[in-house]
Each structure stands twice: as C-alpha cells, then as structure tokens.
Short mmCIF file of C-alpha atoms and ligand atoms in Angstrom, two decimals:
data_model
loop_
_atom_site.label_atom_id
_atom_site.label_comp_id
_atom_site.label_asym_id
_atom_site.label_seq_id
_atom_site.Cartn_x
_atom_site.Cartn_y
_atom_site.Cartn_z
CA UNK S 1 211.21 268.56 67.90
CA UNK S 2 213.86 266.67 65.93
CA UNK S 3 212.29 264.26 63.44
CA UNK S 4 213.32 260.65 63.66
CA UNK S 5 212.83 257.33 61.88
CA UNK S 6 210.55 254.79 63.57
CA UNK S 7 210.86 251.15 62.45
CA UNK S 8 208.10 248.70 63.35
CA UNK S 9 208.81 245.10 62.42
CA UNK S 10 207.05 241.90 63.26
CA UNK S 11 205.17 238.82 62.26
CA UNK S 12 202.32 238.69 59.77
CA UNK S 13 199.01 240.09 61.05
CA UNK S 14 200.52 241.12 64.38
CA UNK S 15 198.78 244.50 64.16
CA UNK S 16 201.91 246.42 63.27
CA UNK S 17 200.38 248.22 60.28
CA UNK S 18 197.48 249.53 62.36
CA UNK S 19 199.76 250.78 65.11
CA UNK S 20 202.31 252.23 62.69
CA UNK S 21 199.62 254.11 60.75
CA UNK S 22 197.93 255.42 63.91
CA UNK S 23 201.23 256.54 65.42
CA UNK S 24 202.21 258.38 62.23
CA UNK S 25 198.88 260.21 62.20
CA UNK S 26 199.10 261.15 65.88
CA UNK S 27 202.60 262.59 65.64
CA UNK S 28 202.32 264.05 62.12
CA UNK S 29 204.76 261.65 60.47
CA UNK S 30 204.63 259.97 57.06
CA UNK S 31 203.58 256.31 57.18
CA UNK S 32 204.99 253.75 54.75
CA UNK S 33 203.72 250.17 54.56
CA UNK S 34 206.69 248.25 53.14
CA UNK S 35 204.66 245.02 52.96
CA UNK S 36 202.30 246.73 50.52
CA UNK S 37 205.26 247.16 48.17
CA UNK S 38 206.09 243.44 48.25
CA UNK S 39 202.40 242.73 47.74
CA UNK S 40 202.25 245.07 44.72
CA UNK S 41 205.23 243.34 43.08
CA UNK S 42 203.49 240.02 43.74
CA UNK S 43 200.26 241.26 42.17
CA UNK S 44 202.21 242.35 39.10
CA UNK S 45 203.78 238.88 38.88
CA UNK S 46 200.38 237.21 39.17
CA UNK S 47 198.76 239.46 36.55
CA UNK S 48 201.61 238.76 34.13
CA UNK S 49 201.58 234.99 34.61
CA UNK S 50 204.88 234.98 36.51
CA UNK S 51 203.42 233.62 39.75
CA UNK S 52 200.83 230.89 40.11
CA UNK S 53 199.69 228.57 42.89
CA UNK S 54 200.67 225.54 40.78
CA UNK S 55 204.13 226.58 39.59
CA UNK S 56 205.24 229.16 42.14
CA UNK S 57 207.24 232.20 41.05
CA UNK S 58 209.18 232.56 37.79
CA UNK S 59 212.10 234.40 39.34
CA UNK S 60 214.04 235.10 36.12
CA UNK S 61 211.01 236.65 34.39
CA UNK S 62 210.11 238.73 37.43
CA UNK S 63 213.66 240.04 37.88
CA UNK S 64 213.71 241.02 34.21
CA UNK S 65 210.40 242.86 34.60
CA UNK S 66 211.45 244.82 37.70
CA UNK S 67 212.27 248.05 35.77
CA UNK S 68 208.64 248.05 34.54
CA UNK S 69 207.18 247.92 38.05
CA UNK S 70 206.48 251.32 39.60
CA UNK S 71 205.03 251.56 43.07
CA UNK S 72 203.81 254.66 44.87
CA UNK S 73 201.23 255.70 47.47
CA UNK S 74 198.33 258.15 47.33
CA UNK S 75 197.96 260.59 50.23
CA UNK S 76 195.56 259.27 52.91
CA UNK S 77 191.97 259.58 51.68
CA UNK S 78 188.67 259.87 53.55
CA UNK S 79 189.21 256.33 54.92
CA UNK S 80 192.44 257.58 56.51
CA UNK S 81 194.43 255.08 54.47
CA UNK S 82 197.08 255.68 51.84
CA UNK S 83 196.35 253.55 48.80
CA UNK S 84 199.04 251.58 47.04
CA UNK S 85 199.48 252.38 43.36
CA UNK S 86 200.98 249.92 40.89
CA UNK S 87 201.94 251.54 37.59
CA UNK S 88 199.42 254.31 38.19
CA UNK S 89 196.52 252.03 39.18
CA UNK S 90 195.05 251.86 42.69
CA UNK S 91 195.55 248.24 43.81
CA UNK S 92 194.96 248.68 47.53
CA UNK S 93 192.17 246.14 47.60
CA UNK S 94 193.67 243.48 45.32
CA UNK S 95 197.01 243.34 47.13
CA UNK S 96 195.30 242.25 50.37
CA UNK S 97 193.56 239.17 48.98
CA UNK S 98 194.54 235.59 49.77
CA UNK S 99 196.01 234.90 46.35
CA UNK S 100 198.58 237.65 46.86
CA UNK S 101 199.09 236.60 50.50
CA UNK S 102 199.93 233.08 49.45
CA UNK S 103 202.56 234.16 46.88
CA UNK S 104 204.09 237.24 48.51
CA UNK S 105 206.66 235.52 50.74
CA UNK S 106 208.19 233.51 47.85
CA UNK S 107 208.45 236.80 45.92
CA UNK S 108 210.00 238.54 48.95
CA UNK S 109 212.89 236.04 49.11
CA UNK S 110 214.23 237.19 45.72
CA UNK S 111 217.33 239.34 46.41
CA UNK S 112 216.79 241.61 43.36
CA UNK S 113 213.24 242.38 44.52
CA UNK S 114 214.48 243.16 48.02
CA UNK S 115 217.30 245.42 46.77
CA UNK S 116 214.96 247.43 44.60
CA UNK S 117 212.32 247.88 47.29
CA UNK S 118 214.88 248.58 50.01
CA UNK S 119 216.34 251.42 47.89
CA UNK S 120 212.85 252.88 47.40
CA UNK S 121 212.10 252.61 51.12
CA UNK S 122 215.37 254.33 52.01
CA UNK S 123 214.43 257.20 49.66
CA UNK S 124 211.21 257.70 51.67
CA UNK S 125 213.29 257.96 54.86
CA UNK S 126 215.68 260.63 53.62
CA UNK S 127 213.75 263.48 55.25
CA UNK S 128 213.13 261.48 58.45
CA UNK S 129 209.74 262.02 60.16
CA UNK S 130 208.65 258.58 59.00
CA UNK S 131 207.08 255.46 60.49
CA UNK S 132 207.70 252.36 58.37
CA UNK S 133 206.50 248.86 59.13
CA UNK S 134 207.66 245.53 57.73
CA UNK S 135 210.01 242.64 58.40
CA UNK S 136 213.50 244.09 57.98
CA UNK S 137 213.07 247.81 58.59
CA UNK S 138 215.06 247.95 61.83
CA UNK S 139 217.68 245.47 60.65
CA UNK S 140 218.32 246.25 56.96
CA UNK S 141 216.38 249.26 55.64
CA UNK S 142 217.08 251.63 58.57
CA UNK S 143 219.58 249.95 60.89
CA UNK S 144 220.18 253.40 62.49
CA UNK S 145 216.50 254.15 63.12
CA UNK S 146 216.15 256.09 66.37
CA UNK S 147 213.17 254.02 67.56
CA UNK S 148 212.58 250.34 66.82
CA UNK S 149 209.72 248.09 67.84
CA UNK S 150 209.29 244.38 67.21
CA UNK S 151 205.72 243.10 67.43
CA UNK S 152 204.55 239.57 68.01
CA UNK S 153 201.44 237.62 68.99
CA UNK S 154 200.55 233.93 68.77
CA UNK S 155 199.75 232.56 65.29
CA UNK S 156 196.22 231.68 66.45
CA UNK S 157 195.48 235.21 67.66
CA UNK S 158 196.98 236.68 64.48
CA UNK S 159 194.82 234.37 62.35
CA UNK S 160 191.69 235.42 64.26
CA UNK S 161 192.50 239.09 63.61
CA UNK S 162 193.18 238.53 59.92
CA UNK S 163 189.94 236.55 59.39
CA UNK S 164 187.99 239.38 61.02
CA UNK S 165 189.71 241.95 58.82
CA UNK S 166 189.18 240.00 55.58
CA UNK S 167 185.57 239.10 56.43
CA UNK S 168 184.82 242.78 57.07
CA UNK S 169 186.01 243.45 53.52
CA UNK S 170 183.68 240.74 52.22
CA UNK S 171 186.40 238.18 51.48
CA UNK S 172 185.37 234.61 52.04
CA UNK S 173 188.16 232.93 54.00
CA UNK S 174 188.32 230.20 56.61
CA UNK S 175 190.27 230.39 59.86
CA UNK S 176 192.27 227.27 58.95
CA UNK S 177 193.32 228.62 55.57
CA UNK S 178 194.45 231.92 57.11
CA UNK S 179 196.31 230.20 59.96
CA UNK S 180 198.09 227.95 57.47
CA UNK S 181 199.09 231.00 55.38
CA UNK S 182 200.38 232.84 58.45
CA UNK S 183 202.46 229.84 59.57
CA UNK S 184 203.90 229.34 56.10
CA UNK S 185 204.79 233.04 55.71
CA UNK S 186 206.39 233.07 59.18
CA UNK S 187 208.49 230.10 58.11
CA UNK S 188 209.62 231.63 54.80
CA UNK S 189 210.15 235.12 56.28
CA UNK S 190 212.31 233.90 59.19
CA UNK S 191 214.41 231.40 57.24
CA UNK S 192 215.19 233.26 54.03
CA UNK S 193 218.84 234.12 53.36
CA UNK S 194 218.39 237.79 52.49
CA UNK S 195 217.41 239.98 55.48
CA UNK S 196 215.25 237.43 57.31
CA UNK S 197 212.63 238.53 59.80
CA UNK S 198 214.29 238.91 63.18
CA UNK S 199 214.22 241.33 66.07
CA UNK S 200 216.99 243.94 65.86
CA UNK S 201 219.13 243.85 69.01
CA UNK S 202 218.09 247.40 69.89
CA UNK S 203 214.35 246.93 69.15
CA UNK S 204 211.80 246.98 71.97
CA UNK S 205 209.62 243.87 72.02
CA UNK S 206 205.84 244.18 72.12
CA UNK S 207 203.86 241.00 72.66
CA UNK S 208 200.32 242.14 71.99
CA UNK S 209 198.38 238.88 72.31
CA UNK S 210 196.20 240.26 75.07
CA UNK S 211 196.16 243.91 74.13
CA UNK S 212 193.45 245.97 72.47
CA UNK S 213 194.30 248.39 69.67
CA UNK S 214 193.90 251.29 72.16
CA UNK S 215 196.21 249.67 74.70
CA UNK S 216 198.94 249.05 72.16
CA UNK S 217 198.61 252.62 70.89
CA UNK S 218 199.06 253.99 74.43
CA UNK S 219 202.09 251.73 74.87
CA UNK S 220 203.62 252.97 71.59
CA UNK S 221 202.95 256.65 72.25
CA UNK S 222 204.53 256.35 75.69
CA UNK S 223 207.60 254.72 74.17
CA UNK S 224 207.83 257.56 71.63
CA UNK S 225 207.34 260.31 74.22
CA UNK S 226 209.71 258.77 76.77
CA UNK S 227 212.54 258.44 74.27
CA UNK S 228 212.21 262.14 73.49
CA UNK S 229 212.79 263.25 77.08
O1 LIG O 1 199.98 242.49 56.60
P1 LIG O 1 200.82 241.29 56.84
O2 LIG O 1 201.43 241.33 58.20
O3 LIG O 1 200.14 240.02 56.55
O4 LIG O 1 202.03 241.30 55.84
P2 LIG O 1 202.66 242.51 55.07
O5 LIG O 1 203.30 243.47 56.03
O6 LIG O 1 201.66 243.06 54.13
O7 LIG O 1 203.84 241.78 54.26
C1 LIG O 1 203.55 240.79 53.32
C2 LIG O 1 204.79 239.95 53.07
O8 LIG O 1 205.80 240.75 52.44
C3 LIG O 1 205.47 239.35 54.30
O9 LIG O 1 204.94 238.10 54.69
C4 LIG O 1 206.92 239.20 53.83
O10 LIG O 1 207.10 238.01 53.12
C5 LIG O 1 207.09 240.36 52.88
N1 LIG O 1 207.77 241.53 53.47
C6 LIG O 1 209.14 241.52 53.53
O11 LIG O 1 209.77 240.55 53.17
N2 LIG O 1 209.82 242.62 53.99
C7 LIG O 1 209.16 243.71 54.41
N3 LIG O 1 209.84 244.76 54.84
C8 LIG O 1 207.76 243.73 54.38
C9 LIG O 1 207.08 242.61 53.91
#
C-alpha cells in the first residue's frame, strides 16, 4: 500500500497526540510529536536562563543559541512511547511539566524557532509513512499531506484530561491553573503571525468532547481505511 503523510492538528490537550501515536502503531507508521520539539527548545531556554516566568523569553539570546540545540527521538520503549532527546539527554518527563507548558507558546511564536523546527519536521516526512501531530502540520509543514485531521474539544474537557494525565505522573496541578494555561496557549497559538493554529481547508474536523479514546481511534482508522479505497 502506498505510504502517505498524515497530519493531525488541533488545540492543546485535545487528545491528538494519543490518537496520532496509536494510529501510527496500528498502521506501522513513524510517529512524530512536533509539540515535543517546541517543548524541548523551551526547556533549553529555561535551563539557560533565557526564559523565565517573570521576564518571559529572551528572543535574541535564544535565536543565537539555536545552532546548539539538537533534538531527536528514541525508538518507542517498553512504555510504547518515543522519548524526546535534547542534546543527547532524555527530557521526555521534564518537557511535559507546567513550567515548560507556560513558556512554550511564547517560544513557538519566534519565526526562527519555527523555521528550524519546520525544516527538521519536513526531513522526517521525506520517506512518507508518517503521522505527525501539532498546530501547523496540515497548513505549513505538510500542506500536501494526503490525510489531514483537525481535533477540538471544549477547554473545560481538555483541562480535565490534562489534569488527569499530569496527576497520574505525580505532578501537583490544579484544574484552574491548567484551564488558564490551556486558554492562554489557545490564544497565543491562534493569533500568532507565523503559521497560526487553524484548520486547513481540506482537513476533516473531529470534535471529540464526548468520545472515548477507543471511539476516536475507531473514527480515525475508518477515515484512514476509507481514503485508501
Ligand atoms: O500536548 P499539548 O497539546 O498541550 O501541546 P503540544 O502539542 O505539546 O505543543 C506545545 C506547544 O507548542 C503548543 O501550545 C504550541 O504553542 C507549540 N506548537 C506549535 O506552535 N506548533 C506545532 N506544530 C506544535 C506545537
């Protein structure tokens, strides 16, 4: 069967990473989490004093440091998850914490950061057979992707899911703090100048507010199989 590119975009915590990863595993494709790359750059900025809650992001310093930031992924381990590597160190856990979440969208507005990560993401897609999730995959990274999905759910439902996920990892977060972060990231992601979050005209919309993980997987698999007929 001819390999294709599958782009899954959508709002923060809409469940797109879970469905993208599961789909890739089911159909034997490579999965790439583009958000993890933005998170890794953000972690680098935090660790090097270029991003703080008080002062925001030092764009000039971060842009200058970009050649020193190397991001890659391990193959999926026993947990079924590929881990994100930043300059050779596994940072999968750190990039998911609230500190990174609260600074990642300001980092992701920087055009130089976007250009660098977009180029890396396009490299991954050269051989096709890839599922990539993010905010601008169907619009900017792979505008010619053969299958595009745009996922959404209400901010409240997305916050509930994220609290559950973070609590399971032992992170102490409140629902209000997570909801506030989701709303703020939605705002920054949809209003930024460079490749803002929006549904590509040819993307299929999935509103998964009232869907279980299994139901959304069935929906996605059907979409994939039907387009192959
Ligand atoms: O997991 P969650 O939905 O919270 O977000 P993510 O996919 O890990 O992405 C984190 C942040 O990176 C987003 O809020 C965006 O600001 C940015 N991002 C982006 O600008 N473009 C992408 N292709 C992916 C993520």
